[in-house]
Amino acid sequence: MQTNFDAIIIGAGPAGSTAAILLARAGWSVALVEKQRFPRRKVCGECIAASNLPLLEALGIGIEFDAHAGPPLHQVALMQREQTIIANLPPAEFPRHAWGRALGRETLDTLLLGQARLARTIVMQPWTVESMEGTAGDHRCEIRSIESGKREILRAPVLIAANGSWESLPSGRATRRLGRRPSDLFAFKANFRGSALTDGLLPVLSFKGGYGGMVVAGDGITTLACCIRSDRLEALRREAPGMRAGDVVEDALKRDCRGVAEALRPARREGEWLASGPIAPGIRLRYDDEHFRIGNAAGEAHPIIGEGMSMAIQSAWLLCSHLIFTKQEQGIVGKAAWHREVGHQYRADWRRHFAPRLRIAALFAHLAMRPAVSAPLFSMLSWAPPILTKGALISGKIRCAVDLETVALLASGMAH
């Protein structure tokens, strides 16, 4: 079994698989460690903004994405209590990719991982990381097979964390907060078939103590996802003793948002509600990091703006562009000075592109969770729906953190 690599990537979601594809195409030897088997369902709103579609095409899954994704998203709606306000979404300025779409994570993750394998990434799945040691330029990861219990030590000068929000690395497990706070946000997701939700409409849900969204994804499946405060969830469960948390959340959404009730009236739920959390929005990049971070490992926005997938995929492209081009310039990988230079450039770019999205998402989330406070704003929106279009613009829906020239260069392997 190969144990020495140019890069080790932890997590095979959209961020990790994207990084693996790009580095492997550039001639790097890459190990990709993932603890879950695919396909797997995951708590996720599943919206993929138009800014990501040229990237997915460049990664080699454009045809499959077009075949499986839901209809193009042309409009956004804000649903609160009895009201629904609808506005147009702004089109992106990409040839053939003007509108975002939605695709289930069980499909998206599997497609990207398949491309990573085609690029000759060594995929270790299902394996989990037991320990991480070393410094920049000399990383050692002990991994364990979940099925057989076998252990291996992987070594590489570059280590990239692409783990999800609720999957701490060994270095963070000891400090992971165990106690709950009333303000903690827990995420829920369910799929429905036969809903009355209009194709091409992306509703944002505002209700007491939470926010959410709905979208028609692939195969006619409607995804309903939301985040709800811990204290609100506990209050709802006390009102309905014996009911499962997901069922309680579904009932509350139908009561608090008339648009949800109308969309789901003819629908039937497929499978159980999924739940995860608490979510922890914020920037996780650190200047003293010995490894690199992408996706939610780098930072997480409140999912109300639906930019989690954008930040995952685009942060991987950003980091890989710096890793690959700085290697070409200096001819070395992983030395301390090289690591510092790449890290400094990447962190600066990440903050420039994504920090504003975190701030906008936090503002939108706190307004959505307080319908009584946001009622005047909602009234204003009812008179001027184009303000919603402007909100979609400033949240980053049509901006890509990577220019298309760099995309073409990295995707073709010409950077090798």
mmCIF file with all atom_site columns, N, CA and C in Angstrom, residues 206-264:
data_model
loop_
_atom_site.group_PDB
_atom_site.id
_atom_site.type_symbol
_atom_site.label_atom_id
_atom_site.label_alt_id
_atom_site.label_comp_id
_atom_site.label_asym_id
_atom_site.label_entity_id
_atom_site.label_seq_id
_atom_site.pdbx_PDB_ins_code
_atom_site.Cartn_x
_atom_site.Cartn_y
_atom_site.Cartn_z
_atom_site.occupancy
_atom_site.B_iso_or_equiv
_atom_site.pdbx_formal_charge
_atom_site.auth_seq_id
_atom_site.auth_comp_id
_atom_site.auth_asym_id
_atom_site.auth_atom_id
_atom_site.pdbx_PDB_model_num
ATOM 1   N N  . SER A 1 206 ? -38.762 32.200 6.523   1.00 0.00 ? 206 SER A N  1
ATOM 2   C CA . SER A 1 206 ? -38.524 32.977 7.739   1.00 0.00 ? 206 SER A CA 1
ATOM 3   C C  . SER A 1 206 ? -39.573 32.593 8.768   1.00 0.00 ? 206 SER A C  1
ATOM 4   N N  . PHE A 1 207 ? -39.127 32.125 9.936   1.00 0.00 ? 207 PHE A N  1
ATOM 5   C CA . PHE A 1 207 ? -40.067 31.745 10.989  1.00 0.00 ? 207 PHE A CA 1
ATOM 6   C C  . PHE A 1 207 ? -39.414 31.942 12.350  1.00 0.00 ? 207 PHE A C  1
ATOM 7   N N  . LYS A 1 208 ? -40.218 31.991 13.388  1.00 0.00 ? 208 LYS A N  1
ATOM 8   C CA . LYS A 1 208 ? -39.713 32.256 14.736  1.00 0.00 ? 208 LYS A CA 1
ATOM 9   C C  . LYS A 1 208 ? -38.658 31.234 15.134  1.00 0.00 ? 208 LYS A C  1
ATOM 10  N N  . GLY A 1 209 ? -37.454 31.724 15.399  1.00 0.00 ? 209 GLY A N  1
ATOM 11  C CA . GLY A 1 209 ? -36.382 30.863 15.870  1.00 0.00 ? 209 GLY A CA 1
ATOM 12  C C  . GLY A 1 209 ? -35.652 30.095 14.800  1.00 0.00 ? 209 GLY A C  1
ATOM 13  N N  . GLY A 1 210 ? -35.903 30.404 13.531  1.00 0.00 ? 210 GLY A N  1
ATOM 14  C CA . GLY A 1 210 ? -35.211 29.649 12.496  1.00 0.00 ? 210 GLY A CA 1
ATOM 15  C C  . GLY A 1 210 ? -35.376 30.232 11.108  1.00 0.00 ? 210 GLY A C  1
ATOM 16  N N  . TYR A 1 211 ? -34.781 29.571 10.153  1.00 0.00 ? 211 TYR A N  1
ATOM 17  C CA . TYR A 1 211 ? -34.879 29.938 8.748   1.00 0.00 ? 211 TYR A CA 1
ATOM 18  C C  . TYR A 1 211 ? -34.645 28.685 7.917   1.00 0.00 ? 211 TYR A C  1
ATOM 19  N N  . GLY A 1 212 ? -34.994 28.738 6.640   1.00 0.00 ? 212 GLY A N  1
ATOM 20  C CA . GLY A 1 212 ? -34.821 27.552 5.813   1.00 0.00 ? 212 GLY A CA 1
ATOM 21  C C  . GLY A 1 212 ? -35.009 27.858 4.346   1.00 0.00 ? 212 GLY A C  1
ATOM 22  N N  . GLY A 1 213 ? -35.171 26.790 3.568   1.00 0.00 ? 213 GLY A N  1
ATOM 23  C CA . GLY A 1 213 ? -35.348 26.944 2.141   1.00 0.00 ? 213 GLY A CA 1
ATOM 24  C C  . GLY A 1 213 ? -35.917 25.681 1.525   1.00 0.00 ? 213 GLY A C  1
ATOM 25  N N  . MET A 1 214 ? -36.475 25.822 0.331   1.00 0.00 ? 214 MET A N  1
ATOM 26  C CA . MET A 1 214 ? -36.984 24.695 -0.444  1.00 0.00 ? 214 MET A CA 1
ATOM 27  C C  . MET A 1 214 ? -36.479 24.831 -1.872  1.00 0.00 ? 214 MET A C  1
ATOM 28  N N  . VAL A 1 215 ? -36.345 23.684 -2.561  1.00 0.00 ? 215 VAL A N  1
ATOM 29  C CA . VAL A 1 215 ? -35.932 23.707 -3.951  1.00 0.00 ? 215 VAL A CA 1
ATOM 30  C C  . VAL A 1 215 ? -36.281 22.375 -4.594  1.00 0.00 ? 215 VAL A C  1
ATOM 31  N N  . VAL A 1 216 ? -36.589 22.405 -5.876  1.00 0.00 ? 216 VAL A N  1
ATOM 32  C CA . VAL A 1 216 ? -36.787 21.173 -6.641  1.00 0.00 ? 216 VAL A CA 1
ATOM 33  C C  . VAL A 1 216 ? -35.430 20.752 -7.190  1.00 0.00 ? 216 VAL A C  1
ATOM 34  N N  . ALA A 1 217 ? -34.944 19.614 -6.727  1.00 0.00 ? 217 ALA A N  1
ATOM 35  C CA . ALA A 1 217 ? -33.649 19.093 -7.168  1.00 0.00 ? 217 ALA A CA 1
ATOM 36  C C  . ALA A 1 217 ? -33.882 18.050 -8.258  1.00 0.00 ? 217 ALA A C  1
ATOM 37  N N  . GLY A 1 218 ? -32.935 17.136 -8.433  1.00 0.00 ? 218 GLY A N  1
ATOM 38  C CA . GLY A 1 218 ? -33.040 16.134 -9.475  1.00 0.00 ? 218 GLY A CA 1
ATOM 39  C C  . GLY A 1 218 ? -34.159 15.140 -9.243  1.00 0.00 ? 218 GLY A C  1
ATOM 40  N N  . ASP A 1 219 ? -34.641 14.547 -10.341 1.00 0.00 ? 219 ASP A N  1
ATOM 41  C CA . ASP A 1 219 ? -35.658 13.500 -10.307 1.00 0.00 ? 219 ASP A CA 1
ATOM 42  C C  . ASP A 1 219 ? -36.958 13.965 -9.675  1.00 0.00 ? 219 ASP A C  1
ATOM 43  N N  . GLY A 1 220 ? -37.240 15.265 -9.744  1.00 0.00 ? 220 GLY A N  1
ATOM 44  C CA . GLY A 1 220 ? -38.488 15.786 -9.216  1.00 0.00 ? 220 GLY A CA 1
ATOM 45  C C  . GLY A 1 220 ? -38.593 15.792 -7.710  1.00 0.00 ? 220 GLY A C  1
ATOM 46  N N  . ILE A 1 221 ? -37.493 15.594 -7.011  1.00 0.00 ? 221 ILE A N  1
ATOM 47  C CA . ILE A 1 221 ? -37.488 15.589 -5.547  1.00 0.00 ? 221 ILE A CA 1
ATOM 48  C C  . ILE A 1 221 ? -37.382 17.019 -5.033  1.00 0.00 ? 221 ILE A C  1
ATOM 49  N N  . THR A 1 222 ? -38.268 17.378 -4.115  1.00 0.00 ? 222 THR A N  1
ATOM 50  C CA . THR A 1 222 ? -38.186 18.675 -3.453  1.00 0.00 ? 222 THR A CA 1
ATOM 51  C C  . THR A 1 222 ? -37.451 18.519 -2.127  1.00 0.00 ? 222 THR A C  1
ATOM 52  N N  . THR A 1 223 ? -36.407 19.297 -1.953  1.00 0.00 ? 223 THR A N  1
ATOM 53  C CA . THR A 1 223 ? -35.658 19.305 -0.702  1.00 0.00 ? 223 THR A CA 1
ATOM 54  C C  . THR A 1 223 ? -36.157 20.444 0.184   1.00 0.00 ? 223 THR A C  1
ATOM 55  N N  . LEU A 1 224 ? -36.470 20.127 1.422   1.00 0.00 ? 224 LEU A N  1
ATOM 56  C CA . LEU A 1 224 ? -36.831 21.123 2.432   1.00 0.00 ? 224 LEU A CA 1
ATOM 57  C C  . LEU A 1 224 ? -35.765 21.065 3.515   1.00 0.00 ? 224 LEU A C  1
ATOM 58  N N  . ALA A 1 225 ? -35.087 22.168 3.734   1.00 0.00 ? 225 ALA A N  1
ATOM 59  C CA . ALA A 1 225 ? -34.016 22.209 4.735   1.00 0.00 ? 225 ALA A CA 1
ATOM 60  C C  . ALA A 1 225 ? -34.186 23.456 5.588   1.00 0.00 ? 225 ALA A C  1
ATOM 61  N N  . CYS A 1 226 ? -33.786 23.345 6.856   1.00 0.00 ? 226 CYS A N  1
ATOM 62  C CA . CYS A 1 226 ? -33.920 24.512 7.737   1.00 0.00 ? 226 CYS A CA 1
ATOM 63  C C  . CYS A 1 226 ? -32.934 24.405 8.888   1.00 0.00 ? 226 CYS A C  1
ATOM 64  N N  . CYS A 1 227 ? -32.729 25.536 9.541   1.00 0.00 ? 227 CYS A N  1
ATOM 65  C CA . CYS A 1 227 ? -31.978 25.606 10.796  1.00 0.00 ? 227 CYS A CA 1
ATOM 66  C C  . CYS A 1 227 ? -32.908 26.186 11.849  1.00 0.00 ? 227 CYS A C  1
ATOM 67  N N  . ILE A 1 228 ? -32.861 25.644 13.053  1.00 0.00 ? 228 ILE A N  1
ATOM 68  C CA . ILE A 1 228 ? -33.758 26.094 14.111  1.00 0.00 ? 228 ILE A CA 1
ATOM 69  C C  . ILE A 1 228 ? -32.995 26.182 15.424  1.00 0.00 ? 228 ILE A C  1
ATOM 70  N N  . ARG A 1 229 ? -33.261 27.222 16.191  1.00 0.00 ? 229 ARG A N  1
ATOM 71  C CA . ARG A 1 229 ? -32.591 27.406 17.480  1.00 0.00 ? 229 ARG A CA 1
ATOM 72  C C  . ARG A 1 229 ? -32.957 26.277 18.433  1.00 0.00 ? 229 ARG A C  1
ATOM 73  N N  . SER A 1 230 ? -31.998 25.949 19.300  1.00 0.00 ? 230 SER A N  1
ATOM 74  C CA . SER A 1 230 ? -32.201 24.866 20.260  1.00 0.00 ? 230 SER A CA 1
ATOM 75  C C  . SER A 1 230 ? -33.376 25.147 21.191  1.00 0.00 ? 230 SER A C  1
ATOM 76  N N  . ASP A 1 231 ? -33.497 26.391 21.676  1.00 0.00 ? 231 ASP A N  1
ATOM 77  C CA . ASP A 1 231 ? -34.589 26.684 22.602  1.00 0.00 ? 231 ASP A CA 1
ATOM 78  C C  . ASP A 1 231 ? -35.950 26.601 21.921  1.00 0.00 ? 231 ASP A C  1
ATOM 79  N N  . ARG A 1 232 ? -36.036 27.031 20.672  1.00 0.00 ? 232 ARG A N  1
ATOM 80  C CA . ARG A 1 232 ? -37.284 26.917 19.924  1.00 0.00 ? 232 ARG A CA 1
ATOM 81  C C  . ARG A 1 232 ? -37.639 25.449 19.659  1.00 0.00 ? 232 ARG A C  1
ATOM 82  N N  . LEU A 1 233 ? -36.638 24.658 19.318  1.00 0.00 ? 233 LEU A N  1
ATOM 83  C CA . LEU A 1 233 ? -36.872 23.232 19.073  1.00 0.00 ? 233 LEU A CA 1
ATOM 84  C C  . LEU A 1 233 ? -37.371 22.539 20.333  1.00 0.00 ? 233 LEU A C  1
ATOM 85  N N  . GLU A 1 234 ? -36.753 22.844 21.462  1.00 0.00 ? 234 GLU A N  1
ATOM 86  C CA . GLU A 1 234 ? -37.180 22.219 22.718  1.00 0.00 ? 234 GLU A CA 1
ATOM 87  C C  . GLU A 1 234 ? -38.599 22.620 23.084  1.00 0.00 ? 234 GLU A C  1
ATOM 88  N N  . ALA A 1 235 ? -38.946 23.882 22.833  1.00 0.00 ? 235 ALA A N  1
ATOM 89  C CA . ALA A 1 235 ? -40.313 24.334 23.127  1.00 0.00 ? 235 ALA A CA 1
ATOM 90  C C  . ALA A 1 235 ? -41.322 23.597 22.252  1.00 0.00 ? 235 ALA A C  1
ATOM 91  N N  . LEU A 1 236 ? -41.000 23.421 20.987  1.00 0.00 ? 236 LEU A N  1
ATOM 92  C CA . LEU A 1 236 ? -41.893 22.705 20.085  1.00 0.00 ? 236 LEU A CA 1
ATOM 93  C C  . LEU A 1 236 ? -42.059 21.250 20.501  1.00 0.00 ? 236 LEU A C  1
ATOM 94  N N  . ARG A 1 237 ? -40.991 20.651 20.962  1.00 0.00 ? 237 ARG A N  1
ATOM 95  C CA . ARG A 1 237 ? -41.065 19.239 21.361  1.00 0.00 ? 237 ARG A CA 1
ATOM 96  C C  . ARG A 1 237 ? -41.871 19.069 22.650  1.00 0.00 ? 237 ARG A C  1
ATOM 97  N N  . ARG A 1 238 ? -41.797 20.064 23.519  1.00 0.00 ? 238 ARG A N  1
ATOM 98  C CA . ARG A 1 238 ? -42.618 19.983 24.738  1.00 0.00 ? 238 ARG A CA 1
ATOM 99  C C  . ARG A 1 238 ? -44.105 20.064 24.392  1.00 0.00 ? 238 ARG A C  1
ATOM 100 N N  . GLU A 1 239 ? -44.419 20.805 23.324  1.00 0.00 ? 239 GLU A N  1
ATOM 101 C CA . GLU A 1 239 ? -45.813 20.918 22.911  1.00 0.00 ? 239 GLU A CA 1
ATOM 102 C C  . GLU A 1 239 ? -46.327 19.641 22.235  1.00 0.00 ? 239 GLU A C  1
ATOM 103 N N  . ALA A 1 240 ? -45.411 18.789 21.776  1.00 0.00 ? 240 ALA A N  1
ATOM 104 C CA . ALA A 1 240 ? -45.811 17.563 21.078  1.00 0.00 ? 240 ALA A CA 1
ATOM 105 C C  . ALA A 1 240 ? -45.004 16.392 21.613  1.00 0.00 ? 240 ALA A C  1
ATOM 106 N N  . PRO A 1 241 ? -45.209 16.014 22.861  1.00 0.00 ? 241 PRO A N  1
ATOM 107 C CA . PRO A 1 241 ? -44.422 14.929 23.464  1.00 0.00 ? 241 PRO A CA 1
ATOM 108 C C  . PRO A 1 241 ? -44.587 13.629 22.686  1.00 0.00 ? 241 PRO A C  1
ATOM 109 N N  . GLY A 1 242 ? -43.462 12.941 22.511  1.00 0.00 ? 242 GLY A N  1
ATOM 110 C CA . GLY A 1 242 ? -43.481 11.665 21.821  1.00 0.00 ? 242 GLY A CA 1
ATOM 111 C C  . GLY A 1 242 ? -43.231 11.758 20.332  1.00 0.00 ? 242 GLY A C  1
ATOM 112 N N  . MET A 1 243 ? -43.356 12.943 19.737  1.00 0.00 ? 243 MET A N  1
ATOM 113 C CA . MET A 1 243 ? -43.100 13.097 18.308  1.00 0.00 ? 243 MET A CA 1
ATOM 114 C C  . MET A 1 243 ? -41.606 13.221 18.038  1.00 0.00 ? 243 MET A C  1
ATOM 115 N N  . ARG A 1 244 ? -41.182 12.704 16.906  1.00 0.00 ? 244 ARG A N  1
ATOM 116 C CA . ARG A 1 244 ? -39.789 12.846 16.504  1.00 0.00 ? 244 ARG A CA 1
ATOM 117 C C  . ARG A 1 244 ? -39.485 14.302 16.173  1.00 0.00 ? 244 ARG A C  1
ATOM 118 N N  . ALA A 1 245 ? -38.214 14.656 16.373  1.00 0.00 ? 245 ALA A N  1
ATOM 119 C CA . ALA A 1 245 ? -37.815 16.052 16.173  1.00 0.00 ? 245 ALA A CA 1
ATOM 120 C C  . ALA A 1 245 ? -38.127 16.526 14.757  1.00 0.00 ? 245 ALA A C  1
ATOM 121 N N  . GLY A 1 246 ? -37.838 15.709 13.745  1.00 0.00 ? 246 GLY A N  1
ATOM 122 C CA . GLY A 1 246 ? -38.090 16.114 12.374  1.00 0.00 ? 246 GLY A CA 1
ATOM 123 C C  . GLY A 1 246 ? -39.561 16.355 12.096  1.00 0.00 ? 246 GLY A C  1
ATOM 124 N N  . ASP A 1 247 ? -40.418 15.504 12.650  1.00 0.00 ? 247 ASP A N  1
ATOM 125 C CA . ASP A 1 247 ? -41.862 15.687 12.451  1.00 0.00 ? 247 ASP A CA 1
ATOM 126 C C  . ASP A 1 247 ? -42.351 16.963 13.123  1.00 0.00 ? 247 ASP A C  1
ATOM 127 N N  . VAL A 1 248 ? -41.795 17.255 14.283  1.00 0.00 ? 248 VAL A N  1
ATOM 128 C CA . VAL A 1 248 ? -42.149 18.490 14.980  1.00 0.00 ? 248 VAL A CA 1
ATOM 129 C C  . VAL A 1 248 ? -41.742 19.704 14.144  1.00 0.00 ? 248 VAL A C  1
ATOM 130 N N  . VAL A 1 249 ? -40.541 19.645 13.577  1.00 0.00 ? 249 VAL A N  1
ATOM 131 C CA . VAL A 1 249 ? -40.058 20.745 12.743  1.00 0.00 ? 249 VAL A CA 1
ATOM 132 C C  . VAL A 1 249 ? -40.929 20.908 11.503  1.00 0.00 ? 249 VAL A C  1
ATOM 133 N N  . GLU A 1 250 ? -41.298 19.804 10.871  1.00 0.00 ? 250 GLU A N  1
ATOM 134 C CA . GLU A 1 250 ? -42.147 19.879 9.684   1.00 0.00 ? 250 GLU A CA 1
ATOM 135 C C  . GLU A 1 250 ? -43.490 20.542 10.002  1.00 0.00 ? 250 GLU A C  1
ATOM 136 N N  . ASP A 1 251 ? -44.118 20.142 11.109  1.00 0.00 ? 251 ASP A N  1
ATOM 137 C CA . ASP A 1 251 ? -45.388 20.750 11.496  1.00 0.00 ? 251 ASP A CA 1
ATOM 138 C C  . ASP A 1 251 ? -45.236 22.241 11.744  1.00 0.00 ? 251 ASP A C  1
ATOM 139 N N  . ALA A 1 252 ? -44.138 22.624 12.400  1.00 0.00 ? 252 ALA A N  1
ATOM 140 C CA . ALA A 1 252 ? -43.918 24.045 12.687  1.00 0.00 ? 252 ALA A CA 1
ATOM 141 C C  . ALA A 1 252 ? -43.728 24.843 11.406  1.00 0.00 ? 252 ALA A C  1
ATOM 142 N N  . LEU A 1 253 ? -42.997 24.296 10.447  1.00 0.00 ? 253 LEU A N  1
ATOM 143 C CA . LEU A 1 253 ? -42.787 24.995 9.188   1.00 0.00 ? 253 LEU A CA 1
ATOM 144 C C  . LEU A 1 253 ? -44.109 25.209 8.452   1.00 0.00 ? 253 LEU A C  1
ATOM 145 N N  . LYS A 1 254 ? -44.949 24.195 8.460   1.00 0.00 ? 254 LYS A N  1
ATOM 146 C CA . LYS A 1 254 ? -46.251 24.331 7.785   1.00 0.00 ? 254 LYS A CA 1
ATOM 147 C C  . LYS A 1 254 ? -47.142 25.355 8.476   1.00 0.00 ? 254 LYS A C  1
ATOM 148 N N  . ARG A 1 255 ? -47.045 25.446 9.807   1.00 0.00 ? 255 ARG A N  1
ATOM 149 C CA . ARG A 1 255 ? -47.860 26.432 10.530  1.00 0.00 ? 255 ARG A CA 1
ATOM 150 C C  . ARG A 1 255 ? -47.336 27.845 10.336  1.00 0.00 ? 255 ARG A C  1
ATOM 151 N N  . ASP A 1 256 ? -46.003 27.977 10.376  1.00 0.00 ? 256 ASP A N  1
ATOM 152 C CA . ASP A 1 256 ? -45.397 29.305 10.370  1.00 0.00 ? 256 ASP A CA 1
ATOM 153 C C  . ASP A 1 256 ? -45.206 29.888 8.980   1.00 0.00 ? 256 ASP A C  1
ATOM 154 N N  . CYS A 1 257 ? -45.220 29.066 7.949   1.00 0.00 ? 257 CYS A N  1
ATOM 155 C CA . CYS A 1 257 ? -45.054 29.538 6.576   1.00 0.00 ? 257 CYS A CA 1
ATOM 156 C C  . CYS A 1 257 ? -46.146 28.912 5.716   1.00 0.00 ? 257 CYS A C  1
ATOM 157 N N  . ARG A 1 258 ? -47.122 29.715 5.364   1.00 0.00 ? 258 ARG A N  1
ATOM 158 C CA . ARG A 1 258 ? -48.226 29.193 4.556   1.00 0.00 ? 258 ARG A CA 1
ATOM 159 C C  . ARG A 1 258 ? -47.721 28.606 3.235   1.00 0.00 ? 258 ARG A C  1
ATOM 160 N N  . GLY A 1 259 ? -46.660 29.219 2.670   1.00 0.00 ? 259 GLY A N  1
ATOM 161 C CA . GLY A 1 259 ? -46.116 28.725 1.409   1.00 0.00 ? 259 GLY A CA 1
ATOM 162 C C  . GLY A 1 259 ? -45.605 27.306 1.503   1.00 0.00 ? 259 GLY A C  1
ATOM 163 N N  . VAL A 1 260 ? -45.046 26.935 2.660   1.00 0.00 ? 260 VAL A N  1
ATOM 164 C CA . VAL A 1 260 ? -44.566 25.562 2.855   1.00 0.00 ? 260 VAL A CA 1
ATOM 165 C C  . VAL A 1 260 ? -45.746 24.601 2.883   1.00 0.00 ? 260 VAL A C  1
ATOM 166 N N  . ALA A 1 261 ? -46.779 24.950 3.639   1.00 0.00 ? 261 ALA A N  1
ATOM 167 C CA . ALA A 1 261 ? -47.963 24.088 3.729   1.00 0.00 ? 261 ALA A CA 1
ATOM 168 C C  . ALA A 1 261 ? -48.585 23.866 2.356   1.00 0.00 ? 261 ALA A C  1
ATOM 169 N N  . GLU A 1 262 ? -48.684 24.931 1.557   1.00 0.00 ? 262 GLU A N  1
ATOM 170 C CA . GLU A 1 262 ? -49.280 24.789 0.233   1.00 0.00 ? 262 GLU A CA 1
ATOM 171 C C  . GLU A 1 262 ? -48.415 23.934 -0.688  1.00 0.00 ? 262 GLU A C  1
ATOM 172 N N  . ALA A 1 263 ? -47.107 24.118 -0.613  1.00 0.00 ? 263 ALA A N  1
ATOM 173 C CA . ALA A 1 263 ? -46.218 23.350 -1.482  1.00 0.00 ? 263 ALA A CA 1
ATOM 174 C C  . ALA A 1 263 ? -46.218 21.868 -1.139  1.00 0.00 ? 263 ALA A C  1
ATOM 175 N N  . LEU A 1 264 ? -46.354 21.541 0.158   1.00 0.00 ? 264 LEU A N  1
ATOM 176 C CA . LEU A 1 264 ? -46.263 20.150 0.586   1.00 0.00 ? 264 LEU A CA 1
ATOM 177 C C  . LEU A 1 264 ? -47.613 19.449 0.703   1.00 0.00 ? 264 LEU A C  1
#
